[in-house]
Short mmCIF file of C-alpha atoms and ligand atoms in Angstrom, two decimals:
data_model
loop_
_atom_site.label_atom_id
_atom_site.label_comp_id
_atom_site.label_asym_id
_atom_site.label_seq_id
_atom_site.Cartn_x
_atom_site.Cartn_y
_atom_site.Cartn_z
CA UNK H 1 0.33 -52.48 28.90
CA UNK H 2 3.08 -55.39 29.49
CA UNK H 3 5.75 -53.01 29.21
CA UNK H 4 9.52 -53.93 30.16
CA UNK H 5 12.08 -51.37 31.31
CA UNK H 6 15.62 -51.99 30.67
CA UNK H 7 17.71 -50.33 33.75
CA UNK H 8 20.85 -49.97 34.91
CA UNK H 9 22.09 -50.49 37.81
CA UNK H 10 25.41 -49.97 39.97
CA UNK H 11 26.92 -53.05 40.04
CA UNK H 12 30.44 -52.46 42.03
CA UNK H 13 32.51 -49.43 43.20
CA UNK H 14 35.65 -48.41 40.92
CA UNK H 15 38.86 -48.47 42.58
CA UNK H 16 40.34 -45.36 40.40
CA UNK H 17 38.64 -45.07 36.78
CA UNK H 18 35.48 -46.67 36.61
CA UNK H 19 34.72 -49.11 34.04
CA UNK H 20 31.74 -50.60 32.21
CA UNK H 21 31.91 -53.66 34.37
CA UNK H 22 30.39 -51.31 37.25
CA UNK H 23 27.16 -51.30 35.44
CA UNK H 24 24.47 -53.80 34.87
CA UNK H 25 21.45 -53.57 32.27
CA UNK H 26 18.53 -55.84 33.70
CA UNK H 27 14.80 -55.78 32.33
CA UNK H 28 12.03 -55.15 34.75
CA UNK H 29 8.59 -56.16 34.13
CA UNK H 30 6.47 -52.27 34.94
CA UNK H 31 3.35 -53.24 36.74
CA UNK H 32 -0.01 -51.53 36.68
CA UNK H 33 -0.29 -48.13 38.29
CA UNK H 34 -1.52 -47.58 41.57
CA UNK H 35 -3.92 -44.40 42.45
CA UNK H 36 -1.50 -41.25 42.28
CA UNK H 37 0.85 -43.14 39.90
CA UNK H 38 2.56 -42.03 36.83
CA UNK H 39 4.34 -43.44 34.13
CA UNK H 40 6.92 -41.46 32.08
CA UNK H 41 8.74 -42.82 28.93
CA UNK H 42 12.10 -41.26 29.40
CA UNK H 43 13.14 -39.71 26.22
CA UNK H 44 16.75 -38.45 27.16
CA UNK H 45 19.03 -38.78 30.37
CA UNK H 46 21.20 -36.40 31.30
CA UNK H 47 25.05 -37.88 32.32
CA UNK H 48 26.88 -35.77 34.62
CA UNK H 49 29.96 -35.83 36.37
CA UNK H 50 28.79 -35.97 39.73
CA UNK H 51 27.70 -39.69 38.93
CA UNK H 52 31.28 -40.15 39.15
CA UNK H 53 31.38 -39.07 43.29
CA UNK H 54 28.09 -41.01 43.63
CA UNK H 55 29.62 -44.64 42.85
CA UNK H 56 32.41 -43.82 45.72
CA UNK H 57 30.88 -45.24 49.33
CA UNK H 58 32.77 -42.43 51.11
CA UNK H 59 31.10 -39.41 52.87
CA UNK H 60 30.40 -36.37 50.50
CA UNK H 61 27.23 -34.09 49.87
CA UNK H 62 25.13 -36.66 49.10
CA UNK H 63 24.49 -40.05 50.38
CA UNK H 64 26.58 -42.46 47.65
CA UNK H 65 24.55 -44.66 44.68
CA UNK H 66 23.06 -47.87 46.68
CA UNK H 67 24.61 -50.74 44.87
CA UNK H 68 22.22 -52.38 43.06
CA UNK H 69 19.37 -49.96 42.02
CA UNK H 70 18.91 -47.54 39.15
CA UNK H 71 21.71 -45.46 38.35
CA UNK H 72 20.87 -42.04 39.63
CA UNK H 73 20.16 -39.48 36.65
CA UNK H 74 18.01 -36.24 35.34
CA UNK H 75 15.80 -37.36 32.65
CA UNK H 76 13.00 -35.45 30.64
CA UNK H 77 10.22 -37.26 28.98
CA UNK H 78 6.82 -37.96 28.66
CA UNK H 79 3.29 -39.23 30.38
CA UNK H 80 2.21 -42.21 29.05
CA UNK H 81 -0.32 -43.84 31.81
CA UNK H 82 -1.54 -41.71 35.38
CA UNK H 83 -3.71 -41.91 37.70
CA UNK H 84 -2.99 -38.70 39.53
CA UNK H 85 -5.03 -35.38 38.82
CA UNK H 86 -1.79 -33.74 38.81
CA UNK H 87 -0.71 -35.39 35.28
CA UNK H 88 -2.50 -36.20 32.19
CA UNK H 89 -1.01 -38.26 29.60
CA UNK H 90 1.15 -36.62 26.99
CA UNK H 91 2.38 -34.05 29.51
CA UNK H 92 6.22 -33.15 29.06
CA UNK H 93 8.26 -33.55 32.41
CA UNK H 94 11.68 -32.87 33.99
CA UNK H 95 12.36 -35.16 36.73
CA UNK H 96 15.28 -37.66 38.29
CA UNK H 97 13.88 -40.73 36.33
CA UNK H 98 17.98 -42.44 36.74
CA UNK H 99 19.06 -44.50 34.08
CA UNK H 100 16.08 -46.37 32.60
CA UNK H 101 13.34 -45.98 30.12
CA UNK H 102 10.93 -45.91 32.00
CA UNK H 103 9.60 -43.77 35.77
CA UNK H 104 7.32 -44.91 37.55
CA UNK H 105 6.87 -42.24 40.20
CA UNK H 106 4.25 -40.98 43.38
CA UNK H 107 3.10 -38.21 41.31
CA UNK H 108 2.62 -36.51 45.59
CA UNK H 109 6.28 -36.69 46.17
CA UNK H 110 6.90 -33.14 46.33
CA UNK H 111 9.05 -31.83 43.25
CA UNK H 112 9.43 -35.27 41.62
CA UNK H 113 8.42 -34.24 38.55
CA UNK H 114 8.14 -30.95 36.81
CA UNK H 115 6.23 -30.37 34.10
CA UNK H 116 8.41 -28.59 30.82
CA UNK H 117 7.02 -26.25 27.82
CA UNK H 118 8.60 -27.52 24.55
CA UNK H 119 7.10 -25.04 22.08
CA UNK H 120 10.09 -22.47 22.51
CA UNK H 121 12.59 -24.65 24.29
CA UNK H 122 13.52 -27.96 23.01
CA UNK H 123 13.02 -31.15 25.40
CA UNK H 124 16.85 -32.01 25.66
CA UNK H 125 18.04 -28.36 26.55
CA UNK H 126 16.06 -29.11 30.27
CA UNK H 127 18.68 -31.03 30.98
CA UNK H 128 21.60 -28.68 29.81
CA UNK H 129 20.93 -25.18 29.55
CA UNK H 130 17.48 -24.63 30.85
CA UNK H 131 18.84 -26.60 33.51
CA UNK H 132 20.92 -28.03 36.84
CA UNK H 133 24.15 -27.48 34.33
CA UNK H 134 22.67 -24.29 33.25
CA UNK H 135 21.61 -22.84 36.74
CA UNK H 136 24.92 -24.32 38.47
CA UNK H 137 26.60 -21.78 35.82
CA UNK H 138 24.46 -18.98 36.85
CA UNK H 139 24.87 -19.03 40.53
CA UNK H 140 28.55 -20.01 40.53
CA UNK H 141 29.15 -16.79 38.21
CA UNK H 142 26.66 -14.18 39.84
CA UNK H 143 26.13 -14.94 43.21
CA UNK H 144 30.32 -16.19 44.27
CA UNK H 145 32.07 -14.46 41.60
CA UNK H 146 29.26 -11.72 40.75
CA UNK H 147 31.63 -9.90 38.31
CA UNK H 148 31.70 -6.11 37.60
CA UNK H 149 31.39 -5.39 34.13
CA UNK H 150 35.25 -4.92 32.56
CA UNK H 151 36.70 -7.73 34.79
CA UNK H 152 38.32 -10.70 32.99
CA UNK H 153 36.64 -14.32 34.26
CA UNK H 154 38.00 -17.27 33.46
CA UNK H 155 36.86 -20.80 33.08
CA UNK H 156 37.73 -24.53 32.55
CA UNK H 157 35.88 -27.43 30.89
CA UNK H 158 34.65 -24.01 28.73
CA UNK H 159 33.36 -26.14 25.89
CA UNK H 160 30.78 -28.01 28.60
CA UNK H 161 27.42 -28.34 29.67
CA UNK H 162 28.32 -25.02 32.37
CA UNK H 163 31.38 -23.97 31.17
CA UNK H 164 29.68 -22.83 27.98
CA UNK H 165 26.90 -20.98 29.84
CA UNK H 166 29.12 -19.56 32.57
CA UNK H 167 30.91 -17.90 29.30
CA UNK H 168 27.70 -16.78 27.46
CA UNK H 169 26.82 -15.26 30.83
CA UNK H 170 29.61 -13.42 32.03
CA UNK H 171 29.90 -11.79 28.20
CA UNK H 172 26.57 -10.30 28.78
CA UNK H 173 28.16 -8.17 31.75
CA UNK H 174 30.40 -6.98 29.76
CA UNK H 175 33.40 -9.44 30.86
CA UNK H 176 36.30 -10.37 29.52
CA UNK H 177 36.07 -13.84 29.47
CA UNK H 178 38.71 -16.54 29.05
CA UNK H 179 37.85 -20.27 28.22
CA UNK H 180 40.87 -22.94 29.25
CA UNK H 181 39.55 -26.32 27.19
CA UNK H 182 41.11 -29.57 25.91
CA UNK H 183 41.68 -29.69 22.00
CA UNK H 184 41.37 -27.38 18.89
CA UNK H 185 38.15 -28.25 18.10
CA UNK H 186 36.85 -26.81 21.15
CA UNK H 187 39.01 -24.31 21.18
CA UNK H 188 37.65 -22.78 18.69
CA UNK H 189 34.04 -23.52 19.37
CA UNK H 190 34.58 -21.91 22.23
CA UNK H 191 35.13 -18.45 20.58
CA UNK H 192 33.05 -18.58 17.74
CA UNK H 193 30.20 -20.19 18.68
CA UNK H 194 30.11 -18.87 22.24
CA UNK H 195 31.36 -15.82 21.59
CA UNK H 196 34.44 -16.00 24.48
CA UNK H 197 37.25 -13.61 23.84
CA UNK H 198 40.13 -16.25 23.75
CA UNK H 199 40.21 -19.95 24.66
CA UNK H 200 43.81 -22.24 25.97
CA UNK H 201 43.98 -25.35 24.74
CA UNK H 202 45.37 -26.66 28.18
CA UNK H 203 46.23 -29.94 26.78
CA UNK H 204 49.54 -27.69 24.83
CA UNK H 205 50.55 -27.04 28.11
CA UNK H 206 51.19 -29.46 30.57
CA UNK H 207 53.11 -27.56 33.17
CA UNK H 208 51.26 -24.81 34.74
CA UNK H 209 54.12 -22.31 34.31
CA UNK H 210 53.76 -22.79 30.86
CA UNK H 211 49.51 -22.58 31.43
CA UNK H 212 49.97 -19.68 33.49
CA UNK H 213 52.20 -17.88 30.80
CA UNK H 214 49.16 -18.47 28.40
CA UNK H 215 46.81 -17.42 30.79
CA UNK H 216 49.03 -14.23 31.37
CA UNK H 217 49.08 -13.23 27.70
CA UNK H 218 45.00 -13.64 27.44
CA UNK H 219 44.62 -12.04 30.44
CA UNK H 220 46.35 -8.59 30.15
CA UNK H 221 44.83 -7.24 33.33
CA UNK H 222 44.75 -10.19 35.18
CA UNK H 223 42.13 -12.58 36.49
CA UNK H 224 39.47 -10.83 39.02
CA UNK H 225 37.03 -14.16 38.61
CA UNK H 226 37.30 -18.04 38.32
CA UNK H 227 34.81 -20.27 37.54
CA UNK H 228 36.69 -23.34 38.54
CA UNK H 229 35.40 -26.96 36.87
CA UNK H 230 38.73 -29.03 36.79
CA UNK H 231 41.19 -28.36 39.81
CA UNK H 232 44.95 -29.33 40.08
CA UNK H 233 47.41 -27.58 37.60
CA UNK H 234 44.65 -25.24 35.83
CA UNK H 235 43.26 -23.91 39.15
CA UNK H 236 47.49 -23.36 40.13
CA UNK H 237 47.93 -21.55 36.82
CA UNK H 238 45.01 -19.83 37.18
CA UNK H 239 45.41 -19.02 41.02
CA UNK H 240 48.97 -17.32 39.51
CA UNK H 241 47.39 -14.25 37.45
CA UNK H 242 45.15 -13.83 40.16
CA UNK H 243 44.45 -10.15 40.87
CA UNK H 244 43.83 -9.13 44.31
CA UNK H 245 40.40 -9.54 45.73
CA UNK H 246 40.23 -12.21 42.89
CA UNK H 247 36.95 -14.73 43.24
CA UNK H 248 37.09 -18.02 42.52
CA UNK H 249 33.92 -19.97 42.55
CA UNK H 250 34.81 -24.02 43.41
CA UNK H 251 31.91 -25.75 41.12
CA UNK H 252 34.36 -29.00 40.42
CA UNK H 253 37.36 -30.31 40.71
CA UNK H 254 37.18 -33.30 37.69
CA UNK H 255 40.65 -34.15 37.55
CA UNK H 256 40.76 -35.59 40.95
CA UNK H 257 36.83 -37.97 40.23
CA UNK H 258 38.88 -40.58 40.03
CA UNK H 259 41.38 -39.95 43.24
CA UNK H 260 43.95 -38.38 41.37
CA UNK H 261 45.80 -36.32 44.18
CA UNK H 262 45.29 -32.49 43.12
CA UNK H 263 47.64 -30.58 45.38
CA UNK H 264 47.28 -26.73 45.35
CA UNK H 265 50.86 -25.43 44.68
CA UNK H 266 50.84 -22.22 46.12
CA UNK H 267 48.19 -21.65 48.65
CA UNK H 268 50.02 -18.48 50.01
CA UNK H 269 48.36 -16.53 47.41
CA UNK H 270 44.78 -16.62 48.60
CA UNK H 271 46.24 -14.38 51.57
CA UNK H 272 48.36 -12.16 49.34
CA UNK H 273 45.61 -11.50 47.05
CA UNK H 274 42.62 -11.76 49.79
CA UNK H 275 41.27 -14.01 47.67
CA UNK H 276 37.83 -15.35 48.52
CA UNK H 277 37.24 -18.95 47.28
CA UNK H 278 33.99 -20.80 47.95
CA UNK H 279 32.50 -23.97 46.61
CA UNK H 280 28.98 -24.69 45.99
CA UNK H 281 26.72 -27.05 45.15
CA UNK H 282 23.90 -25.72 42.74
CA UNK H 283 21.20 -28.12 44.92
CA UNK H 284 21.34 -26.53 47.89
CA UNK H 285 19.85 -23.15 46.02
CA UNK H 286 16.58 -24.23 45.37
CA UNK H 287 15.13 -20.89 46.27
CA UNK H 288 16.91 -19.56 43.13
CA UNK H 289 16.48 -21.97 40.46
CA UNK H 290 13.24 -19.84 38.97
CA UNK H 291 15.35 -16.69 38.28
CA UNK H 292 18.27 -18.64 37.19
CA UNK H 293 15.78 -20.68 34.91
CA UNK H 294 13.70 -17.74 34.18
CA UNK H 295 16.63 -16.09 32.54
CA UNK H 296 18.27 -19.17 31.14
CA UNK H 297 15.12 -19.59 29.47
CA UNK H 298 14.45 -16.61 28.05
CA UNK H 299 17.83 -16.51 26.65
CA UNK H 300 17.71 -20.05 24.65
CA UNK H 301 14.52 -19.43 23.32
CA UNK H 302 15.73 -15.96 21.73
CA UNK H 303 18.92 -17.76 20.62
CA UNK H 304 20.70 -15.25 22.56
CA UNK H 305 22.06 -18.26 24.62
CA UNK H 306 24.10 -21.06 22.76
CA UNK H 307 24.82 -24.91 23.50
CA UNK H 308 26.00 -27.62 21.85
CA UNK H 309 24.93 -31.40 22.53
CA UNK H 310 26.93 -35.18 22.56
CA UNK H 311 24.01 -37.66 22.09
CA UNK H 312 24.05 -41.33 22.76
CA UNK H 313 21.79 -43.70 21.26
CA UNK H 314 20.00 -45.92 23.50
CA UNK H 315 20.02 -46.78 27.00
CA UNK H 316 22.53 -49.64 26.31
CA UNK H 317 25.04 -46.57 25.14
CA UNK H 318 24.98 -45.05 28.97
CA UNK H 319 27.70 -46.58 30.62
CA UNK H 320 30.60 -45.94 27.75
CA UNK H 321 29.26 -42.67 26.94
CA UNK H 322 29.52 -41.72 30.60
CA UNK H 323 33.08 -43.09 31.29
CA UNK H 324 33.61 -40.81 27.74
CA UNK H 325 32.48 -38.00 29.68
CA UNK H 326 35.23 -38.33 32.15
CA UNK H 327 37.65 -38.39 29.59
CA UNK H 328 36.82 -35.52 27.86
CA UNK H 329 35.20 -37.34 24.76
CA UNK H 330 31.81 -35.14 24.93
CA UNK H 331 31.68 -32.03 23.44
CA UNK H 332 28.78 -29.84 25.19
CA UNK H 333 25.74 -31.33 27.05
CA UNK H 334 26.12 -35.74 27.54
CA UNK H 335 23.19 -36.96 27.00
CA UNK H 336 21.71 -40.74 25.94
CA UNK H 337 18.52 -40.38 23.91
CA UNK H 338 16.07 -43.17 24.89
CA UNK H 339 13.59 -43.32 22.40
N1 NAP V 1 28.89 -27.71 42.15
C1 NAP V 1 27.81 -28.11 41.51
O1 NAP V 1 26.69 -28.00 42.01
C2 NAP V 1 27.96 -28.68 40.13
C3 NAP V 1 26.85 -28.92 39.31
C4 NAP V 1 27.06 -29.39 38.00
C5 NAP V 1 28.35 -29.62 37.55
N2 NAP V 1 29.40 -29.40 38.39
C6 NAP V 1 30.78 -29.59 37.94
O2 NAP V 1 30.98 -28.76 36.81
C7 NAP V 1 32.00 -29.30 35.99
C8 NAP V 1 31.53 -29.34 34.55
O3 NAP V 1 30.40 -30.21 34.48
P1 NAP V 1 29.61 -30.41 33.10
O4 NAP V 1 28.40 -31.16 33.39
O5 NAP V 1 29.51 -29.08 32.43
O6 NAP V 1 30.59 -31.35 32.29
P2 NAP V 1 31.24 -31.04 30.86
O7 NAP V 1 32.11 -29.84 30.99
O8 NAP V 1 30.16 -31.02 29.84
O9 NAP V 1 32.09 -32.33 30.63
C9 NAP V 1 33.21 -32.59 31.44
C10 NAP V 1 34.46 -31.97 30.80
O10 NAP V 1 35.48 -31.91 31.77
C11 NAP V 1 36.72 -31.92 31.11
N3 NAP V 1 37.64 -32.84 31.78
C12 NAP V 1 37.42 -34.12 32.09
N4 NAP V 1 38.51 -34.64 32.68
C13 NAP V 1 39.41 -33.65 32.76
C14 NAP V 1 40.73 -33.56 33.26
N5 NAP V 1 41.33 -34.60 33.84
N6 NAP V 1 41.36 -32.38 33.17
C15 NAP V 1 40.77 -31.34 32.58
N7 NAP V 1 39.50 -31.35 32.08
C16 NAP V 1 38.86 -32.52 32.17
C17 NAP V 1 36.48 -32.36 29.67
O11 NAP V 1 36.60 -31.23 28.84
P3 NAP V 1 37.99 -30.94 28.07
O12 NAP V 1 38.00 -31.85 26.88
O13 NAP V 1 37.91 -29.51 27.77
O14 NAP V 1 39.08 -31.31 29.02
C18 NAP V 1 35.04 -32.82 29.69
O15 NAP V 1 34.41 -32.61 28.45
C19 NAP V 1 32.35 -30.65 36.60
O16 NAP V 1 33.50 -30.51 37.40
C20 NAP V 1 31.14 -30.97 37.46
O17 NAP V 1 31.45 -31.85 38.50
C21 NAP V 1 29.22 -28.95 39.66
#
């Protein structure tokens, strides 16, 4: 076929906030498949923040981005060339195809690809909604915080890829929930498109006494559940209309990707509330991704589940719509369409 995929790779670490000089776009001839080869034409990448901890060389969860190679990255697309029984071309797949056009995969590597039903989903919302955001939202909510109905949950980044679903979710049980998100705009999407009962525009208050005041006056009965996605002055504010036996569920601490030091100003009340506070990492669940999809699923496809999308333009838009990301420029699910 003489096709050429246009990649990026990791170029360099960032010292503090990364930069688009950290990236590198290089073409790469595809050559022809071997037996139990496929080729997928990525039609969207997903950008997350864990990129962000991935481009570090320290120890973490996982093993950092090896400089040089394809930007790790969810992708869905489709089949275009295989020689594996397992494929046939034109089949729609969810897979870590990194940040290319183009995936040329083992189709016997164990879970490297999944194949995807479009008809009632759409393609995109397998990397949102339908999925790792959307599953990372429903374990962090049901199985650390696993609210009662009638308790008030909170949670930052609300207007996100999980913050939005964690929301959605916890409404369904018949919580109280409270959205903490930067800007008017989505603020108010927030509540009227997600349906949350009130949303703090955290960027109004930059002093967590003042936060925590705002937090006090949405949350008449206190806080019984966090879904934490930002860390430093929202989790204090939040940590301070804590009730007793309050859970907080430690998905991600984004205001510190870039080694900002996040202190946690009052630590003594995790032992005067007995607070339990865990974090988790939505891989390490595998078992549970086909309930947590299985519901997700069923809930976007009956609209009953909503999300909103920031979509980049080609693969050459990946780097600068992913530093966006860290700064809060996305609104809902980041992803770079590719076709
Ligand atoms: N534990 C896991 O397994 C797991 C899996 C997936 C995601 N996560 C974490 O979940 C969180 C949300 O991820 P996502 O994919 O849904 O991203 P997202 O919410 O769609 O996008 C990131 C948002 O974070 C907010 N943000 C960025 N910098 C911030 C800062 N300094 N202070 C406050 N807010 C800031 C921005 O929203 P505002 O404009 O509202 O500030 C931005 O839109 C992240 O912390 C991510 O690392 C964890």
């Amino acid at each position: 076929m003489n096709l050429v995929n246009k990649q990026y790779l990791l170029a360099s670490r960032p010292t503090g906030e990364p930069s688009v000089d950290n990236f590198r776009l290089v073409e790469t001839p595809i050559p022809a498949l071997v037996d139990g080869q496929v080729l997928v034409r990525n039609h969207y990448l997903s950008l997350d923040p864990y990129m962000r901890g991935r481009m570090n060389e320290g120890r973490s969860y996982a093993e950092p981005q090896p400089l040089n190679q394809v930007m790790v990255g969810g992708t869905v697309g489709e089949v275009v060339d295989s020689r594996s029984p397992q494929f046939q071309v034109g089949d729609q797949v969810v897979g870590m195809g990194g940040w290319q056009q183009y995936l040329l995969v083992d189709a016997n590597q164990r879970g490297v690809l999944q194949k995807v039903d479009s008809s009632q989903i759409p393609l995109s919302a397998y990397l949102g909604a339908v999925g790792m955001p959307g599953v990372t939202a429903w374990y962090g909510l049901l199985k650390v915080i696993a609210p009662q109905a009638g308790e008030t949950v909170v949670v930052s980044a609300a207007s996100g890829a999980v913050g939005s679903v964690v929301g959605q979710l916890a409404r369904l049980r018949g919580c109280r929930v409270v959205g903490i998100a930067g800007g008017t705009e989505k603020c108010r999407a927030v509540v009227e498109d997600y349906g949350f009962d009130a949303c703090i525009d955290y960027r109004q208050h930059p002093e967590p006494q003042s936060l925590a005041a705002a937090l006090q006056a949405a949350c008449p009965n206190g806080i019984d559940g966090d879904f934490e996605n930002v860390g430093g002055t929202i989790l204090d504010a939040v940590m301070l209309n804590c009730n007793a036996f309050a859970r907080i569920a430690v998905c991600g601490m984004i205001s510190g990707y870039n080694g900002e030091p996040i202190p946690m100003r009052a630590p003594q009340l995790i032992l005067v509330n007995r607070m339990k506070i865990e974090g988790f990492i939505v891989s390490e669940h595998l078992p549970l991704w086909p309930e947590a999809l299985k519901e997700l699923g069923t809930l976007v496809a009956s609209g009953q589940l909503k999300y909103r999308e920031s979509v980049a333009q080609g693969i050459e838009s990946a780097p600068a719509a992913f530093l966006g990301l860290l700064k809060g420029r996305n609104f809902g699910k980041q992803l770079v369409r590719l076709i």
